[in-house]
XYZ file of C-alpha atoms in Angstrom:
646
model
C 109.610 122.535 93.512
C 107.689 125.746 92.834
C 104.485 124.364 91.326
C 103.439 127.677 89.815
C 106.582 127.960 87.708
C 107.046 124.230 87.041
C 107.925 123.600 83.398
C 106.344 120.492 81.874
C 108.467 121.107 78.780
C 111.684 120.672 80.777
C 113.541 117.450 81.386
C 111.839 114.081 81.933
C 113.085 114.137 85.545
C 111.426 117.535 86.095
C 108.215 116.196 84.535
C 108.144 113.218 86.892
C 109.008 115.420 89.885
C 106.036 117.638 89.076
C 103.701 114.636 88.995
C 105.134 113.435 92.320
C 104.744 116.872 93.926
C 101.118 116.852 92.767
C 100.656 113.333 94.224
C 99.697 112.122 90.774
C 102.115 109.215 90.489
C 103.936 106.737 92.727
C 107.563 105.799 93.250
C 106.812 102.378 91.757
C 105.873 104.086 88.489
C 109.327 105.642 88.294
C 110.932 102.207 88.543
C 108.645 100.815 85.856
C 109.370 103.826 83.648
C 113.123 103.403 84.059
C 112.819 99.717 83.188
C 110.933 100.523 79.968
C 113.557 103.103 79.030
C 116.345 100.570 79.679
C 114.642 97.936 77.501
C 114.196 100.304 74.572
C 117.750 100.821 73.293
C 117.462 101.396 69.548
C 116.090 103.912 69.024
C 115.964 105.392 72.507
C 112.667 106.836 73.689
C 112.187 110.512 72.889
C 111.513 112.912 75.745
C 107.880 113.264 74.645
C 107.447 109.481 74.516
C 108.960 109.150 77.992
C 106.611 111.796 79.360
C 103.622 110.097 77.749
C 104.634 106.846 79.421
C 104.512 108.652 82.769
C 100.982 109.833 81.891
C 100.064 106.239 80.998
C 101.460 104.913 84.294
C 99.676 107.670 86.239
C 96.319 106.845 84.659
C 96.970 103.141 85.166
C 97.285 103.810 88.898
C 93.752 105.238 88.744
C 92.466 101.848 87.590
C 92.604 102.236 83.796
C 94.012 99.241 81.972
C 94.769 101.202 78.785
C 95.012 104.695 77.306
C 93.830 105.828 73.861
C 96.564 106.808 71.423
C 94.334 109.591 70.237
C 95.502 112.975 71.481
C 92.060 114.488 72.027
C 90.635 111.434 73.822
C 93.724 111.069 75.993
C 93.870 114.780 76.818
C 90.219 114.685 77.944
C 91.051 111.855 80.369
C 94.243 113.515 81.602
C 92.558 116.909 81.991
C 90.005 115.427 84.401
C 92.743 113.817 86.488
C 95.005 116.857 86.477
C 92.214 119.245 87.494
C 91.397 116.880 90.361
C 94.999 117.053 91.524
C 95.057 120.856 91.250
C 92.078 121.364 93.574
C 93.909 119.480 96.328
C 96.722 122.057 96.374
C 96.593 125.477 97.934
C 99.323 127.045 95.768
C 98.905 127.877 92.061
C 99.681 125.007 89.670
C 100.155 124.651 85.896
C 96.922 124.309 83.958
C 96.023 121.098 82.126
C 96.382 122.835 78.765
C 100.184 122.863 79.012
C 100.179 119.068 78.655
C 98.352 119.048 75.305
C 101.442 119.595 73.072
C 103.305 116.851 74.950
C 100.368 114.475 74.582
C 100.097 115.184 70.846
C 103.796 114.600 70.202
C 103.992 111.616 72.552
C 100.959 109.895 71.014
C 102.344 110.353 67.530
C 105.723 109.037 68.620
C 104.459 105.913 70.436
C 101.949 105.045 67.701
C 104.599 105.189 64.961
C 105.700 101.606 65.614
C 109.412 102.336 66.078
C 109.787 101.323 69.732
C 109.542 97.606 69.024
C 111.583 96.507 72.042
C 108.826 97.603 74.445
C 105.707 97.908 72.241
C 104.838 95.054 69.913
C 104.241 91.319 69.925
C 106.085 88.506 71.615
C 107.804 89.344 74.873
C 107.284 93.111 74.851
C 105.757 94.541 78.063
C 103.389 96.888 76.178
C 101.045 96.277 73.263
C 99.066 98.299 70.759
C 95.441 97.246 70.781
C 93.614 98.206 67.595
C 89.912 99.060 67.867
C 87.435 100.660 65.438
C 87.723 103.880 67.452
C 91.509 104.152 67.750
C 94.614 102.323 68.891
C 95.201 101.841 72.624
C 98.372 101.429 74.633
C 97.925 98.547 77.063
C 100.238 96.344 79.099
C 100.731 92.802 77.817
C 99.414 91.466 81.158
C 96.201 93.486 81.050
C 95.603 92.584 77.395
C 96.078 88.927 78.260
C 93.659 89.255 81.210
C 91.092 91.008 79.027
C 91.321 88.334 76.355
C 90.959 85.548 78.922
C 87.809 87.113 80.391
C 86.274 87.599 76.936
C 87.160 84.018 75.976
C 85.553 82.526 79.092
C 82.325 84.473 78.595
C 82.173 83.445 74.940
C 83.020 79.807 75.657
C 79.569 78.757 76.810
C 80.222 78.686 80.559
C 77.712 81.545 80.712
C 74.990 80.420 78.342
C 71.804 82.249 77.467
C 68.623 80.207 77.866
C 64.931 80.913 77.334
C 62.704 80.825 80.408
C 59.375 79.032 80.490
C 56.409 81.268 81.390
C 55.599 79.080 84.398
C 59.144 79.123 85.809
C 58.906 82.343 87.835
C 55.507 81.571 89.494
C 56.812 78.096 90.338
C 59.965 79.556 91.868
C 57.903 81.920 94.030
C 55.742 79.017 95.160
C 58.830 76.965 95.984
C 60.299 79.699 98.199
C 56.963 80.451 99.870
C 56.618 76.769 100.787
C 59.915 76.875 102.667
C 59.351 79.999 104.772
C 58.656 79.994 108.476
C 55.431 81.530 109.677
C 55.830 85.297 109.962
C 58.879 85.511 107.717
C 59.167 88.956 106.103
C 60.605 87.483 102.887
C 58.508 87.960 99.759
C 60.250 87.244 96.473
C 59.490 89.512 93.536
C 59.743 88.390 89.899
C 63.434 89.196 89.536
C 64.409 87.377 92.711
C 62.327 84.399 91.582
C 64.070 84.586 88.201
C 67.372 83.866 89.961
C 65.886 80.633 91.321
C 64.351 79.714 87.963
C 67.477 80.371 85.896
C 70.045 79.279 88.462
C 69.048 75.629 88.315
C 70.305 75.372 84.725
C 72.485 78.476 84.187
C 75.566 80.087 85.652
C 74.504 83.620 86.625
C 75.652 87.129 87.416
C 73.295 88.629 90.009
C 73.445 92.387 90.489
C 71.602 94.863 92.665
C 72.056 97.544 95.267
C 72.299 97.047 99.053
C 69.246 95.346 100.494
C 68.000 93.874 97.196
C 68.530 90.353 98.518
C 71.498 89.100 96.500
C 72.878 86.837 99.235
C 69.406 85.911 100.517
C 68.281 84.661 97.122
C 71.500 82.626 96.801
C 70.614 80.692 99.969
C 67.242 79.710 98.526
C 68.803 78.934 95.145
C 71.174 76.482 96.828
C 68.218 74.837 98.576
C 66.477 74.549 95.187
C 69.575 72.961 93.632
C 69.735 70.384 96.425
C 66.011 69.664 96.023
C 66.240 69.346 92.229
C 69.159 66.921 92.256
C 70.441 65.273 95.436
C 73.842 64.792 93.773
C 74.527 68.496 94.385
C 74.770 67.642 98.095
C 77.943 65.737 97.247
C 79.462 68.703 95.403
C 81.921 71.093 97.015
C 80.497 74.474 98.046
C 82.949 77.381 97.826
C 81.938 80.895 98.836
C 84.487 83.593 98.154
C 84.984 87.353 97.932
C 87.916 89.692 97.303
C 88.231 90.511 101.021
C 88.087 88.341 104.116
C 85.450 90.557 105.664
C 83.131 90.159 102.668
C 83.776 86.414 102.582
C 82.819 86.035 106.253
C 79.659 88.046 105.684
C 78.698 85.770 102.786
C 79.015 82.702 105.011
C 76.955 84.404 107.729
C 74.196 85.036 105.171
C 73.630 81.288 104.983
C 72.743 81.343 108.685
C 70.283 84.155 107.937
C 68.674 82.009 105.220
C 68.306 79.043 107.545
C 66.562 81.207 110.147
C 63.864 82.061 107.603
C 63.187 78.427 106.657
C 60.476 76.634 108.616
C 61.356 74.004 111.200
C 59.352 71.442 109.224
C 61.417 72.044 106.067
C 64.666 71.905 108.043
C 63.669 68.691 109.829
C 62.690 67.113 106.508
C 66.012 68.011 104.868
C 68.788 67.760 107.490
C 71.499 67.336 104.828
C 70.430 70.630 103.204
C 70.745 72.362 106.562
C 74.137 70.810 107.254
C 75.445 71.805 103.827
C 74.474 75.465 104.282
C 75.465 75.670 107.951
C 78.942 74.284 107.307
C 79.627 76.379 104.219
C 83.159 77.761 104.328
C 84.181 81.167 103.059
C 87.434 82.164 101.386
C 89.147 85.179 100.017
C 89.708 84.711 96.296
C 93.454 84.597 96.920
C 92.987 81.795 99.450
C 90.574 79.920 97.185
C 93.096 80.012 94.347
C 95.936 79.300 96.829
C 98.361 82.086 96.159
C 101.957 80.877 96.470
C 104.643 83.387 97.409
C 107.398 81.021 96.260
C 105.747 80.522 92.855
C 104.714 84.154 92.531
C 101.265 83.077 91.373
C 98.221 80.922 92.085
C 98.384 77.163 92.631
C 95.032 76.782 90.890
C 95.247 78.003 87.311
C 94.487 76.899 83.746
C 97.047 74.072 84.051
C 95.809 72.994 87.483
C 92.096 73.891 87.598
C 89.798 74.120 90.595
C 87.796 70.992 91.497
C 84.939 69.818 89.287
C 81.531 69.123 90.784
C 81.711 72.333 92.767
C 79.401 75.291 93.361
C 81.276 78.618 93.345
C 79.629 81.734 94.799
C 81.592 84.982 94.376
C 80.385 88.111 96.198
C 81.379 91.807 95.944
C 82.428 91.331 92.316
C 82.681 95.084 91.717
C 85.767 95.027 93.972
C 87.597 92.396 91.875
C 90.303 93.800 89.614
C 90.903 92.563 86.069
C 93.902 90.338 86.880
C 92.215 88.557 89.797
C 88.975 88.188 87.805
C 90.903 86.623 84.916
C 92.892 84.341 87.243
C 89.700 82.987 88.816
C 87.911 82.406 85.499
C 90.975 80.669 84.048
C 91.114 78.317 87.034
C 87.545 77.066 86.531
C 87.308 73.403 85.419
C 87.493 73.331 81.589
C 84.871 70.572 81.503
C 82.228 73.075 82.633
C 81.075 70.627 85.294
C 80.515 73.285 87.949
C 78.004 75.947 88.997
C 78.995 79.604 89.236
C 77.065 82.552 90.695
C 78.692 85.997 90.731
C 77.161 88.759 92.899
C 77.850 92.487 92.922
C 76.671 96.084 92.658
C 78.198 97.936 89.686
C 77.145 101.311 91.101
C 79.464 101.019 94.069
C 83.158 101.818 94.033
C 85.278 99.752 91.639
C 88.322 97.704 92.606
C 91.379 99.337 94.140
C 93.537 97.904 91.356
C 93.038 98.124 87.599
C 89.761 97.549 85.809
C 86.021 97.782 86.349
C 85.220 94.297 85.086
C 81.719 93.829 86.490
C 80.493 97.184 85.206
C 82.079 96.529 81.814
C 80.409 93.123 81.474
C 77.011 94.522 82.431
C 77.152 96.959 79.509
C 76.219 93.983 77.344
C 72.623 92.772 77.631
C 72.692 89.046 78.420
C 70.070 86.880 80.108
C 72.662 85.214 82.314
C 72.543 88.537 84.186
C 69.652 89.076 86.623
C 69.326 92.616 87.965
C 67.579 92.897 91.333
C 65.851 96.242 91.821
C 63.513 96.209 94.824
C 65.262 97.155 98.037
C 64.229 95.447 101.251
C 66.217 98.043 103.157
C 64.093 100.968 101.918
C 60.421 100.977 100.990
C 59.076 102.867 97.976
C 58.499 106.133 99.843
C 61.684 106.014 101.939
C 63.489 109.366 101.860
C 66.896 107.675 101.979
C 65.880 105.109 99.351
C 64.435 107.727 96.992
C 67.615 109.821 97.296
C 69.851 106.814 96.585
C 67.710 105.839 93.592
C 67.841 109.300 92.035
C 71.609 109.502 92.424
C 72.064 106.021 90.975
C 69.979 106.939 87.911
C 71.768 110.263 87.454
C 68.658 112.374 88.100
C 68.933 115.943 89.326
C 68.848 116.208 93.117
C 68.706 119.504 94.984
C 70.925 120.021 98.026
C 69.109 122.250 100.491
C 71.887 122.530 103.026
C 71.104 124.351 106.259
C 73.550 125.554 108.884
C 74.248 123.279 111.834
C 72.324 124.085 115.017
C 73.907 122.534 118.116
C 70.542 122.687 119.919
C 68.396 121.109 117.174
C 67.080 117.538 117.702
C 68.872 115.681 114.900
C 68.838 111.900 114.348
C 65.639 111.171 116.215
C 63.182 110.304 113.432
C 63.350 107.113 111.387
C 64.222 107.497 107.702
C 65.428 111.072 108.094
C 67.779 112.907 105.731
C 69.749 115.917 107.010
C 71.651 118.136 104.604
C 74.120 120.405 106.378
C 76.203 123.171 104.831
C 78.835 124.324 107.314
C 80.127 126.975 104.919
C 76.839 128.738 104.068
C 78.419 130.398 101.050
C 81.360 131.769 103.015
C 85.053 130.965 102.839
C 85.908 129.689 106.291
C 89.387 129.958 107.761
C 90.982 126.687 108.819
C 90.216 127.440 112.476
C 86.589 128.368 111.718
C 86.118 125.177 109.731
C 87.671 123.029 112.461
C 85.427 124.630 115.085
C 82.322 124.016 112.964
C 83.239 120.380 112.316
C 84.171 119.833 115.965
C 80.837 121.204 117.184
C 78.981 118.770 114.922
C 81.172 115.819 115.916
C 80.684 116.546 119.632
C 76.919 116.369 119.247
C 77.178 113.120 117.246
C 79.548 111.639 119.845
C 77.263 112.505 122.728
C 74.313 110.908 120.929
C 75.924 107.712 119.621
C 79.396 107.041 121.042
C 79.298 108.208 124.685
C 77.292 105.130 125.868
C 80.066 102.840 124.618
C 82.290 103.620 127.587
C 79.951 102.227 130.260
C 78.929 99.118 128.309
C 82.538 98.294 127.390
C 83.606 98.698 131.023
C 81.013 96.104 132.036
C 82.288 93.441 129.630
C 84.448 90.726 131.216
C 86.710 89.179 128.546
C 88.239 86.800 131.098
C 84.960 84.912 131.603
C 85.282 81.403 130.058
C 83.096 80.961 126.973
C 81.249 77.998 128.490
C 80.462 79.957 131.664
C 79.172 83.231 130.217
C 76.179 84.345 132.288
C 72.958 85.606 130.706
C 73.702 89.047 132.138
C 77.201 89.109 130.600
C 75.851 87.890 127.245
C 73.245 90.675 127.282
C 75.926 93.302 128.027
C 78.046 92.068 125.114
C 75.055 92.163 122.793
C 74.207 95.679 123.909
C 77.777 96.877 123.464
C 77.955 95.421 119.946
C 74.610 96.948 119.044
C 75.593 100.398 120.303
C 78.973 100.238 118.565
C 77.312 99.467 115.240
C 74.373 101.869 115.393
C 76.264 104.784 113.844
C 79.340 105.665 111.839
C 80.965 108.814 110.479
C 82.109 108.502 106.859
C 84.466 110.716 104.918
C 85.784 110.540 101.393
C 89.206 111.673 102.640
C 91.730 110.408 105.158
C 93.411 113.759 105.827
C 92.301 117.340 106.182
C 89.797 119.130 108.381
C 87.035 116.706 107.363
C 89.166 113.582 106.932
C 88.861 110.472 109.096
C 92.119 111.118 110.973
C 90.852 114.491 112.215
C 87.335 113.171 112.856
C 88.588 110.223 114.949
C 90.737 112.595 117.001
C 87.721 114.825 117.616
C 85.595 111.880 118.771
C 88.287 110.703 121.198
C 88.638 114.198 122.640
C 84.851 114.553 122.943
C 84.933 111.323 124.980
C 87.620 112.827 127.232
C 90.301 110.462 125.927
C 93.797 110.783 124.493
C 93.435 110.212 120.763
C 96.911 108.673 120.481
C 96.232 105.960 123.094
C 93.947 102.933 123.310
C 90.975 103.225 125.651
C 87.977 101.182 126.772
C 85.071 101.670 124.386
C 87.274 102.629 121.435
C 86.193 101.165 118.090
C 89.141 99.841 116.071
C 89.439 98.480 112.539
C 92.121 96.261 111.008
C 93.951 97.840 108.082
C 95.578 94.601 106.961
C 94.912 90.876 107.236
C 95.886 88.881 110.321
C 95.718 85.456 108.689
C 96.936 83.491 111.689
C 93.830 84.633 113.605
C 91.506 84.564 110.555
C 90.988 88.298 110.981
C 90.933 90.504 107.923
C 91.354 94.019 106.640
C 88.093 95.777 107.520
C 87.175 93.650 110.551
C 86.025 95.866 113.414
C 86.226 95.386 117.157
C 85.795 97.238 120.452
C 88.432 97.716 123.166
C 87.544 96.183 126.533
C 89.699 95.529 129.591
C 90.270 92.478 131.714
C 90.783 93.464 135.328
C 91.969 89.906 136.031
C 94.747 90.074 133.450
C 95.202 93.849 133.676
C 95.321 94.237 129.926
C 93.242 95.439 127.002
C 91.362 93.026 124.747
C 89.678 93.497 121.382
C 86.132 92.162 121.256
C 84.893 90.986 117.848
C 81.874 89.076 116.612
C 82.530 86.032 114.449
C 79.626 83.926 113.171
C 77.278 84.977 115.989
C 79.891 84.414 118.707
C 81.905 87.029 120.599
C 85.646 86.454 120.663
C 88.406 88.300 122.523
C 92.030 88.831 121.559
C 94.661 90.578 123.700
C 95.596 93.809 121.947
C 99.220 92.871 122.524
C 98.816 90.148 119.882
C 98.676 92.743 117.141
C 101.172 95.282 115.860
C 99.975 98.713 116.908
C 99.932 100.034 113.344
C 97.644 97.274 112.035
C 94.703 98.745 113.966
C 93.307 102.248 113.700
C 90.342 104.107 115.249
C 87.089 103.657 113.338
C 84.522 105.963 114.877
C 85.047 107.538 111.452
C 86.089 105.531 108.382
C 86.614 106.307 104.732
C 83.737 105.648 102.359
C 86.000 103.169 100.556
C 86.480 101.265 103.819
C 82.733 101.258 104.533
C 81.882 99.350 101.356
C 80.043 96.167 102.268
C 78.992 97.451 105.714
C 75.826 99.103 106.943
C 74.759 101.193 109.950
C 71.389 102.630 111.045
C 72.860 106.131 111.254
C 75.408 107.625 108.870
C 77.034 111.061 108.835
C 79.018 111.654 105.649
C 81.521 114.384 104.841
C 82.169 115.161 101.170
C 85.301 116.962 99.877
C 84.990 120.729 100.026
C 86.378 121.575 96.591
C 84.553 121.087 93.310
C 86.638 118.911 90.984
C 88.183 116.864 93.800
C 88.829 113.293 92.472
C 86.893 111.782 95.386
C 83.867 113.940 94.645
C 81.964 111.547 92.392
C 78.697 109.654 92.072
C 80.099 106.265 93.120
C 81.492 107.741 96.354
C 78.204 109.510 97.089
C 76.029 106.476 96.260
C 78.206 104.103 98.279
C 78.102 106.396 101.327
C 74.345 106.939 101.169
C 73.585 103.233 100.799
C 75.565 102.362 103.948
C 72.548 103.745 105.831
C 70.089 101.275 107.315
C 66.716 102.988 107.633
C 67.350 105.412 110.514
C 69.173 108.631 109.579
C 71.484 110.008 106.924
C 73.404 113.257 107.352
C 75.343 114.723 104.428
C 77.808 117.557 104.985
C 78.477 119.354 101.699
C 77.637 122.520 99.783
C 75.200 122.838 96.862
C 78.169 123.015 94.463
C 80.083 120.038 95.827
C 76.946 117.893 96.102
C 75.998 118.732 92.499
C 79.530 117.928 91.377
C 79.395 114.550 93.127
C 76.071 113.709 91.472
C 77.318 114.610 87.999
C 80.831 113.110 88.089
C 81.078 109.417 87.252
C 84.260 107.345 87.569
C 84.913 105.939 84.119
C 87.650 103.341 83.906
C 88.821 102.053 80.575
C 88.828 98.250 80.820
C 88.027 97.474 77.186
C 86.189 94.145 77.547
C 83.994 93.252 74.557
C 81.477 90.394 74.672
């Protein structure tokens, strides 16, 4: 299709083909569209109505649960998406304005109430949701999910309670009395508020990276056990939307125990056992998803166990349907404790909805917002930058050209802003050369040592016979592998992770299409039989005894080795560079982040920028952008229409 001459006023097939050519809609959407058209027989859908349904399905794939049936509001939303698609294409494309007449006619047609076989009450797949602002088109499933979430929050499970003036000082005193000598932990008022409220309330605890969300949960559990010994007999379920996040939540309990004094641990061995043996689950595993049933085993008709403590982490990543399914499965008696953790400023869920952010729009005292970062102090350059971007303040980008001889990444808490373009339009070859020069320097600094350390690891050594020297080598290898990461908003292109990983491999003198010792790999899908999950990272080592490659991973403070032959080749990919989406929930001392090069790119937004910056742990942050693209990222906010009202 010639995009420049594409006619949006042509046939419905041509309209869909244009959206596909622009990568603005999926093949699944076509099947859903055809199903809706088949269901609506009398009268049949007009061409404008059919085209508007494609716009609805396209926006739904961006995470919106509904679209306004108001032409101006809908056009504003579609214009932003369409312009983002246009900037990703080299050839001329139709402007967003050509869609406005279609949107006006389509909105009028769908809102008229004549397509009752697909839009209405009862068994129709789509509904009209009336609001004071306008009517919305929403799927029956998403409307049901929205209503369930609203109902649960209004039911009293999350109650608002006053707090006694002495509660926060007493909570601080309680935590202080548990700490080992020399512990760096010092609770502020908001962290202490979690302890004070959590004894009697179910809570939502929010805050950025390093604000202590999981740390405070460990001490809250200890307080619950101390306040009522019966809680020791309750089930403790810790869950997250991904296996990686769930494992990290369980590991945080070990971190809590390390900060508690030996005297307190010796006095309360059952507390220690309860935290040390805490199991973690993905939400799907907690709810027991059944393929044969096509749904969850635990649901409103078969609720989760009573007398249980549920801790849910990374709530910003939970889509509306999974959020609703979990809340519906809670025991209707209310005889449970629930603590939900998340950062609404990070990237929302892959699927529809931005539930956590939507809920936090309503001021409720069952929400405790943690502010102080333990990762960055008040005058930290990285912390100050992250804070300004989070608050939407103006931030200047003073990008300098890259100097291959300059001493980058040496100072602690350093921020480097690099502009490879310097106001010029680089050819593809010039851009690749500039990026490659930067990647070579980064590789020499951070990744080159991996080869020697990985070569010294012996995966064939029995776990009960690991020597101190071998243990030290493994620790060093893991530390080096996790001291730095390259992030990019994009997978493809000159600055995408596929190109960046190839450049790193070549800088290491390796074939990018083959596995090699010292290569960092990441799983791109779950390996449930091994309890390995999408996002888990390992390092390639080689057993001379077995003459084969192994993947070394760290699980709950122990190093484990799996033959690479156990895994399908396409379930692992290089991760010297990873997408910013993939980095969510991780952290590295040194981060180098590439932003999209075109203003208006859909991945050039504040949530992407904030998430990338806050992956940095205290050492160095390098941002590759231009003043225009950085400004665009700061000013563009992902706004999903979820529609929850509390």
